[in-house]
């Protein structure tokens, strides 16, 4: 490793080690875990190059960061943190024991929580407490605050670190109460509308504090992150984005901020609009890759981003998981399965994204391996929502749909915002013919993540079962907007247009399906960065061509319909005339029900326009194929009768 590269990697490792400590201090454990895994993956590179002699000096860039506590660069904040360190350790201990309100009470006086959480500005006038005729106060006076409107402890201003922990504990206390107030999953009283009662108070405090912060005073970005979460929960997404972007500029290494920002992005256009506003940092590259993966993008640019990050973090399990998910979304199930299997071998105790691995094994019908993964996950931690989804998929593959629903419900009891459980439970209810529960499950999945095309597509399928085709069309269109290069989505849109009597729009959708089918190659590897020019599924191509022909027939354009029927028939021998013999053989589908229907249509069309010889040949081929034999024989009799009459 070159000296420059070694110094660069050592600097990155120091940054992520510092992020691990800072996130852990603030009880952001998922962000701390993410940063620690990246730092550990970089350590594997540096350990191979560091001199192992005990007497050799260690460069400053490679010195490990103390895990006791981080140092604040702002001297005033550092002084405040030192003064309240004993209180902070007590509050953090309460937080770790999930005593959230007790944690918040260490820094925010419990006697008057409303006043303590409103953070008055310097110009706020406090009305004197009302008194009774006996002169006794009815209302306690609000707690003292600093001149800047910051909540105080014993008349002294709090550090930003202490204020963050206290307000974050309040937020978590509200989330805990919200979960306790929730009814049974999909029960009669479960409307999914319970809100966090602490949001308003936290929002007021942060609004006053951040807007009254001295211009020259540095902010660490943590309070901005919390304010962004509160605004997002309050459905104020525009302001939430603004504060989250401000947070990543102030402190880029908090992965939680990037994840919250990702949840607010609904499409690729919105992502590309926001990218120029982000800091020029390696974290922006991680964010862009993750967002594109969540938006089911498989462009060359996405694979290049992954390649660039793998050059820096070759041992990162996070990047390996992102690659596996890109392969999965690209329908390269075999390569995705290999990628997930290697991750599991490298770290058999890692349960993150294991629900996606079980989806792949389900699609591949690999029941033995799915059983192994389910048993492994249950042994490690059976109370993780990912584990419950893996077991649910296993029972679904065994067609035990009631048991599958039971495990998906268990996953949602552990985490009501776990997207995979809502979507998979919707699939199970469809199998059980419980359309009402399926629709509600899919709707909850969409509420959790508007970018989940599977939930939109599931809603379309369910309404199609109910023969509510306009509703189904709306949801299929939403799914196709999220997966514009997926032919399945466009075929569903085309079928809905057909059922509501709009064949012209149906033709456009089916042609989009033909174009989209060339972008995904379900048989080749995605190791290269190119995702275009793949071989489309010939069976789906034949079905789509046949549907286009039928739409032209409804429009009365019989010549165009006949040309598409001929193209459908050509799929038996191969897709393109200029292909090599081997390629043509690979794309040939042989005789299918679809091509036999096209052959029968062409035979009748030839008979109607007087092409008796071609009609006879096509009818004889149908008899040999063994499909629609009776209709073919009847057509042969009609052709012979017509030919006999012409001879006479």
PDB file of N, CA and C in Angstrom, residues 428-479:
ATOM      1  N   UNK A 428     -49.230 -13.128   1.778  1.00  0.00           N
ATOM      2  CA  UNK A 428     -49.848 -14.309   2.395  1.00  0.00           C
ATOM      3  C   UNK A 428     -51.366 -14.172   2.442  1.00  0.00           C
ATOM      4  N   UNK A 429     -51.850 -12.987   2.737  1.00  0.00           N
ATOM      5  CA  UNK A 429     -53.300 -12.797   2.774  1.00  0.00           C
ATOM      6  C   UNK A 429     -53.918 -12.950   1.380  1.00  0.00           C
ATOM      7  N   UNK A 430     -53.184 -12.572   0.350  1.00  0.00           N
ATOM      8  CA  UNK A 430     -53.664 -12.811  -1.015  1.00  0.00           C
ATOM      9  C   UNK A 430     -53.793 -14.305  -1.264  1.00  0.00           C
ATOM     10  N   UNK A 431     -52.790 -15.072  -0.826  1.00  0.00           N
ATOM     11  CA  UNK A 431     -52.853 -16.527  -0.987  1.00  0.00           C
ATOM     12  C   UNK A 431     -54.031 -17.122  -0.211  1.00  0.00           C
ATOM     13  N   UNK A 432     -54.361 -16.514   0.908  1.00  0.00           N
ATOM     14  CA  UNK A 432     -55.467 -17.001   1.742  1.00  0.00           C
ATOM     15  C   UNK A 432     -56.817 -16.426   1.307  1.00  0.00           C
ATOM     16  N   UNK A 433     -56.841 -15.653   0.216  1.00  0.00           N
ATOM     17  CA  UNK A 433     -58.063 -15.037  -0.326  1.00  0.00           C
ATOM     18  C   UNK A 433     -58.685 -14.013   0.620  1.00  0.00           C
ATOM     19  N   UNK A 434     -57.886 -13.486   1.539  1.00  0.00           N
ATOM     20  CA  UNK A 434     -58.363 -12.450   2.458  1.00  0.00           C
ATOM     21  C   UNK A 434     -57.938 -11.096   1.889  1.00  0.00           C
ATOM     22  N   UNK A 435     -58.713 -10.612   0.923  1.00  0.00           N
ATOM     23  CA  UNK A 435     -58.308  -9.404   0.193  1.00  0.00           C
ATOM     24  C   UNK A 435     -58.336  -8.159   1.073  1.00  0.00           C
ATOM     25  N   UNK A 436     -59.286  -8.099   2.006  1.00  0.00           N
ATOM     26  CA  UNK A 436     -59.356  -6.912   2.877  1.00  0.00           C
ATOM     27  C   UNK A 436     -58.077  -6.776   3.705  1.00  0.00           C
ATOM     28  N   UNK A 437     -57.645  -7.878   4.334  1.00  0.00           N
ATOM     29  CA  UNK A 437     -56.422  -7.832   5.143  1.00  0.00           C
ATOM     30  C   UNK A 437     -55.203  -7.596   4.265  1.00  0.00           C
ATOM     31  N   UNK A 438     -55.207  -8.141   3.039  1.00  0.00           N
ATOM     32  CA  UNK A 438     -54.083  -7.932   2.122  1.00  0.00           C
ATOM     33  C   UNK A 438     -53.947  -6.454   1.768  1.00  0.00           C
ATOM     34  N   UNK A 439     -55.068  -5.808   1.457  1.00  0.00           N
ATOM     35  CA  UNK A 439     -55.042  -4.387   1.101  1.00  0.00           C
ATOM     36  C   UNK A 439     -54.527  -3.554   2.268  1.00  0.00           C
ATOM     37  N   UNK A 440     -54.995  -3.859   3.474  1.00  0.00           N
ATOM     38  CA  UNK A 440     -54.551  -3.096   4.647  1.00  0.00           C
ATOM     39  C   UNK A 440     -53.061  -3.295   4.900  1.00  0.00           C
ATOM     40  N   UNK A 441     -52.563  -4.520   4.701  1.00  0.00           N
ATOM     41  CA  UNK A 441     -51.133  -4.788   4.891  1.00  0.00           C
ATOM     42  C   UNK A 441     -50.297  -4.014   3.881  1.00  0.00           C
ATOM     43  N   UNK A 442     -50.718  -4.034   2.638  1.00  0.00           N
ATOM     44  CA  UNK A 442     -49.972  -3.306   1.601  1.00  0.00           C
ATOM     45  C   UNK A 442     -50.012  -1.798   1.866  1.00  0.00           C
ATOM     46  N   UNK A 443     -51.148  -1.311   2.339  1.00  0.00           N
ATOM     47  CA  UNK A 443     -51.242   0.128   2.633  1.00  0.00           C
ATOM     48  C   UNK A 443     -50.282   0.524   3.756  1.00  0.00           C
ATOM     49  N   UNK A 444     -50.186  -0.337   4.753  1.00  0.00           N
ATOM     50  CA  UNK A 444     -49.246  -0.052   5.837  1.00  0.00           C
ATOM     51  C   UNK A 444     -47.807  -0.067   5.315  1.00  0.00           C
ATOM     52  N   UNK A 445     -47.509  -0.985   4.406  1.00  0.00           N
ATOM     53  CA  UNK A 445     -46.168  -1.032   3.813  1.00  0.00           C
ATOM     54  C   UNK A 445     -45.862   0.263   3.066  1.00  0.00           C
ATOM     55  N   UNK A 446     -46.842   0.782   2.340  1.00  0.00           N
ATOM     56  CA  UNK A 446     -46.657   2.040   1.608  1.00  0.00           C
ATOM     57  C   UNK A 446     -46.482   3.197   2.575  1.00  0.00           C
ATOM     58  N   UNK A 447     -47.213   3.162   3.715  1.00  0.00           N
ATOM     59  CA  UNK A 447     -47.047   4.220   4.718  1.00  0.00           C
ATOM     60  C   UNK A 447     -45.627   4.218   5.286  1.00  0.00           C
ATOM     61  N   UNK A 448     -45.060   3.025   5.449  1.00  0.00           N
ATOM     62  CA  UNK A 448     -43.698   2.918   5.980  1.00  0.00           C
ATOM     63  C   UNK A 448     -42.681   3.390   4.955  1.00  0.00           C
ATOM     64  N   UNK A 449     -42.878   2.984   3.696  1.00  0.00           N
ATOM     65  CA  UNK A 449     -41.907   3.327   2.650  1.00  0.00           C
ATOM     66  C   UNK A 449     -42.643   3.467   1.323  1.00  0.00           C
ATOM     67  N   UNK A 450     -42.754   4.685   0.852  1.00  0.00           N
ATOM     68  CA  UNK A 450     -43.454   4.938  -0.413  1.00  0.00           C
ATOM     69  C   UNK A 450     -42.691   4.427  -1.617  1.00  0.00           C
ATOM     70  N   UNK A 451     -41.428   4.038  -1.408  1.00  0.00           N
ATOM     71  CA  UNK A 451     -40.599   3.589  -2.533  1.00  0.00           C
ATOM     72  C   UNK A 451     -40.660   2.079  -2.758  1.00  0.00           C
ATOM     73  N   UNK A 452     -41.482   1.378  -1.989  1.00  0.00           N
ATOM     74  CA  UNK A 452     -41.549  -0.074  -2.101  1.00  0.00           C
ATOM     75  C   UNK A 452     -42.505  -0.442  -3.230  1.00  0.00           C
ATOM     76  N   UNK A 453     -41.959  -0.751  -4.399  1.00  0.00           N
ATOM     77  CA  UNK A 453     -42.809  -1.070  -5.551  1.00  0.00           C
ATOM     78  C   UNK A 453     -43.604  -2.347  -5.321  1.00  0.00           C
ATOM     79  N   UNK A 454     -43.084  -3.257  -4.494  1.00  0.00           N
ATOM     80  CA  UNK A 454     -43.787  -4.528  -4.263  1.00  0.00           C
ATOM     81  C   UNK A 454     -45.132  -4.290  -3.587  1.00  0.00           C
ATOM     82  N   UNK A 455     -45.193  -3.320  -2.671  1.00  0.00           N
ATOM     83  CA  UNK A 455     -46.462  -3.022  -2.004  1.00  0.00           C
ATOM     84  C   UNK A 455     -47.451  -2.386  -2.985  1.00  0.00           C
ATOM     85  N   UNK A 456     -46.967  -1.451  -3.819  1.00  0.00           N
ATOM     86  CA  UNK A 456     -47.848  -0.851  -4.826  1.00  0.00           C
ATOM     87  C   UNK A 456     -48.353  -1.911  -5.804  1.00  0.00           C
ATOM     88  N   UNK A 457     -47.459  -2.783  -6.230  1.00  0.00           N
ATOM     89  CA  UNK A 457     -47.853  -3.839  -7.166  1.00  0.00           C
ATOM     90  C   UNK A 457     -48.834  -4.809  -6.493  1.00  0.00           C
ATOM     91  N   UNK A 458     -48.597  -5.119  -5.214  1.00  0.00           N
ATOM     92  CA  UNK A 458     -49.512  -5.991  -4.490  1.00  0.00           C
ATOM     93  C   UNK A 458     -50.901  -5.384  -4.372  1.00  0.00           C
ATOM     94  N   UNK A 459     -50.980  -4.069  -4.131  1.00  0.00           N
ATOM     95  CA  UNK A 459     -52.279  -3.406  -4.100  1.00  0.00           C
ATOM     96  C   UNK A 459     -52.982  -3.523  -5.449  1.00  0.00           C
ATOM     97  N   UNK A 460     -52.221  -3.342  -6.527  1.00  0.00           N
ATOM     98  CA  UNK A 460     -52.812  -3.480  -7.856  1.00  0.00           C
ATOM     99  C   UNK A 460     -53.350  -4.878  -8.095  1.00  0.00           C
ATOM    100  N   UNK A 461     -52.581  -5.896  -7.724  1.00  0.00           N
ATOM    101  CA  UNK A 461     -53.031  -7.273  -7.906  1.00  0.00           C
ATOM    102  C   UNK A 461     -54.284  -7.568  -7.088  1.00  0.00           C
ATOM    103  N   UNK A 462     -54.324  -7.063  -5.859  1.00  0.00           N
ATOM    104  CA  UNK A 462     -55.482  -7.334  -4.996  1.00  0.00           C
ATOM    105  C   UNK A 462     -56.740  -6.681  -5.552  1.00  0.00           C
ATOM    106  N   UNK A 463     -56.634  -5.435  -6.000  1.00  0.00           N
ATOM    107  CA  UNK A 463     -57.808  -4.785  -6.583  1.00  0.00           C
ATOM    108  C   UNK A 463     -58.197  -5.424  -7.915  1.00  0.00           C
ATOM    109  N   UNK A 464     -57.234  -6.006  -8.609  1.00  0.00           N
ATOM    110  CA  UNK A 464     -57.548  -6.730  -9.836  1.00  0.00           C
ATOM    111  C   UNK A 464     -58.362  -7.982  -9.518  1.00  0.00           C
ATOM    112  N   UNK A 465     -58.023  -8.646  -8.418  1.00  0.00           N
ATOM    113  CA  UNK A 465     -58.810  -9.807  -7.988  1.00  0.00           C
ATOM    114  C   UNK A 465     -60.248  -9.395  -7.694  1.00  0.00           C
ATOM    115  N   UNK A 466     -60.401  -8.199  -7.119  1.00  0.00           N
ATOM    116  CA  UNK A 466     -61.731  -7.678  -6.811  1.00  0.00           C
ATOM    117  C   UNK A 466     -62.413  -7.070  -8.029  1.00  0.00           C
ATOM    118  N   UNK A 467     -61.740  -7.126  -9.199  1.00  0.00           N
ATOM    119  CA  UNK A 467     -62.248  -6.586 -10.461  1.00  0.00           C
ATOM    120  C   UNK A 467     -62.525  -5.084 -10.370  1.00  0.00           C
ATOM    121  N   UNK A 468     -61.719  -4.392  -9.586  1.00  0.00           N
ATOM    122  CA  UNK A 468     -61.776  -2.929  -9.497  1.00  0.00           C
ATOM    123  C   UNK A 468     -60.583  -2.395 -10.296  1.00  0.00           C
ATOM    124  N   UNK A 469     -60.761  -2.388 -11.610  1.00  0.00           N
ATOM    125  CA  UNK A 469     -59.617  -2.217 -12.501  1.00  0.00           C
ATOM    126  C   UNK A 469     -59.066  -0.788 -12.514  1.00  0.00           C
ATOM    127  N   UNK A 470     -59.904   0.207 -12.263  1.00  0.00           N
ATOM    128  CA  UNK A 470     -59.384   1.578 -12.210  1.00  0.00           C
ATOM    129  C   UNK A 470     -58.462   1.762 -11.008  1.00  0.00           C
ATOM    130  N   UNK A 471     -58.867   1.206  -9.869  1.00  0.00           N
ATOM    131  CA  UNK A 471     -57.991   1.239  -8.696  1.00  0.00           C
ATOM    132  C   UNK A 471     -56.694   0.479  -8.985  1.00  0.00           C
ATOM    133  N   UNK A 472     -56.835  -0.705  -9.579  1.00  0.00           N
ATOM    134  CA  UNK A 472     -55.652  -1.514  -9.883  1.00  0.00           C
ATOM    135  C   UNK A 472     -54.712  -0.773 -10.823  1.00  0.00           C
ATOM    136  N   UNK A 473     -55.283  -0.070 -11.810  1.00  0.00           N
ATOM    137  CA  UNK A 473     -54.457   0.679 -12.761  1.00  0.00           C
ATOM    138  C   UNK A 473     -53.640   1.745 -12.048  1.00  0.00           C
ATOM    139  N   UNK A 474     -54.258   2.457 -11.112  1.00  0.00           N
ATOM    140  CA  UNK A 474     -53.545   3.504 -10.372  1.00  0.00           C
ATOM    141  C   UNK A 474     -52.332   2.927  -9.646  1.00  0.00           C
ATOM    142  N   UNK A 475     -52.518   1.805  -8.963  1.00  0.00           N
ATOM    143  CA  UNK A 475     -51.421   1.236  -8.181  1.00  0.00           C
ATOM    144  C   UNK A 475     -50.354   0.616  -9.083  1.00  0.00           C
ATOM    145  N   UNK A 476     -50.768   0.013 -10.191  1.00  0.00           N
ATOM    146  CA  UNK A 476     -49.771  -0.520 -11.124  1.00  0.00           C
ATOM    147  C   UNK A 476     -48.935   0.610 -11.734  1.00  0.00           C
ATOM    148  N   UNK A 477     -49.574   1.744 -11.986  1.00  0.00           N
ATOM    149  CA  UNK A 477     -48.821   2.887 -12.516  1.00  0.00           C
ATOM    150  C   UNK A 477     -47.806   3.398 -11.498  1.00  0.00           C
ATOM    151  N   UNK A 478     -48.164   3.413 -10.212  1.00  0.00           N
ATOM    152  CA  UNK A 478     -47.200   3.810  -9.193  1.00  0.00           C
ATOM    153  C   UNK A 478     -46.032   2.828  -9.142  1.00  0.00           C
ATOM    154  N   UNK A 479     -46.338   1.544  -9.263  1.00  0.00           N
ATOM    155  CA  UNK A 479     -45.273   0.534  -9.256  1.00  0.00           C
ATOM    156  C   UNK A 479     -44.363   0.700 -10.466  1.00  0.00           C
TER     157      UNK A 479
END
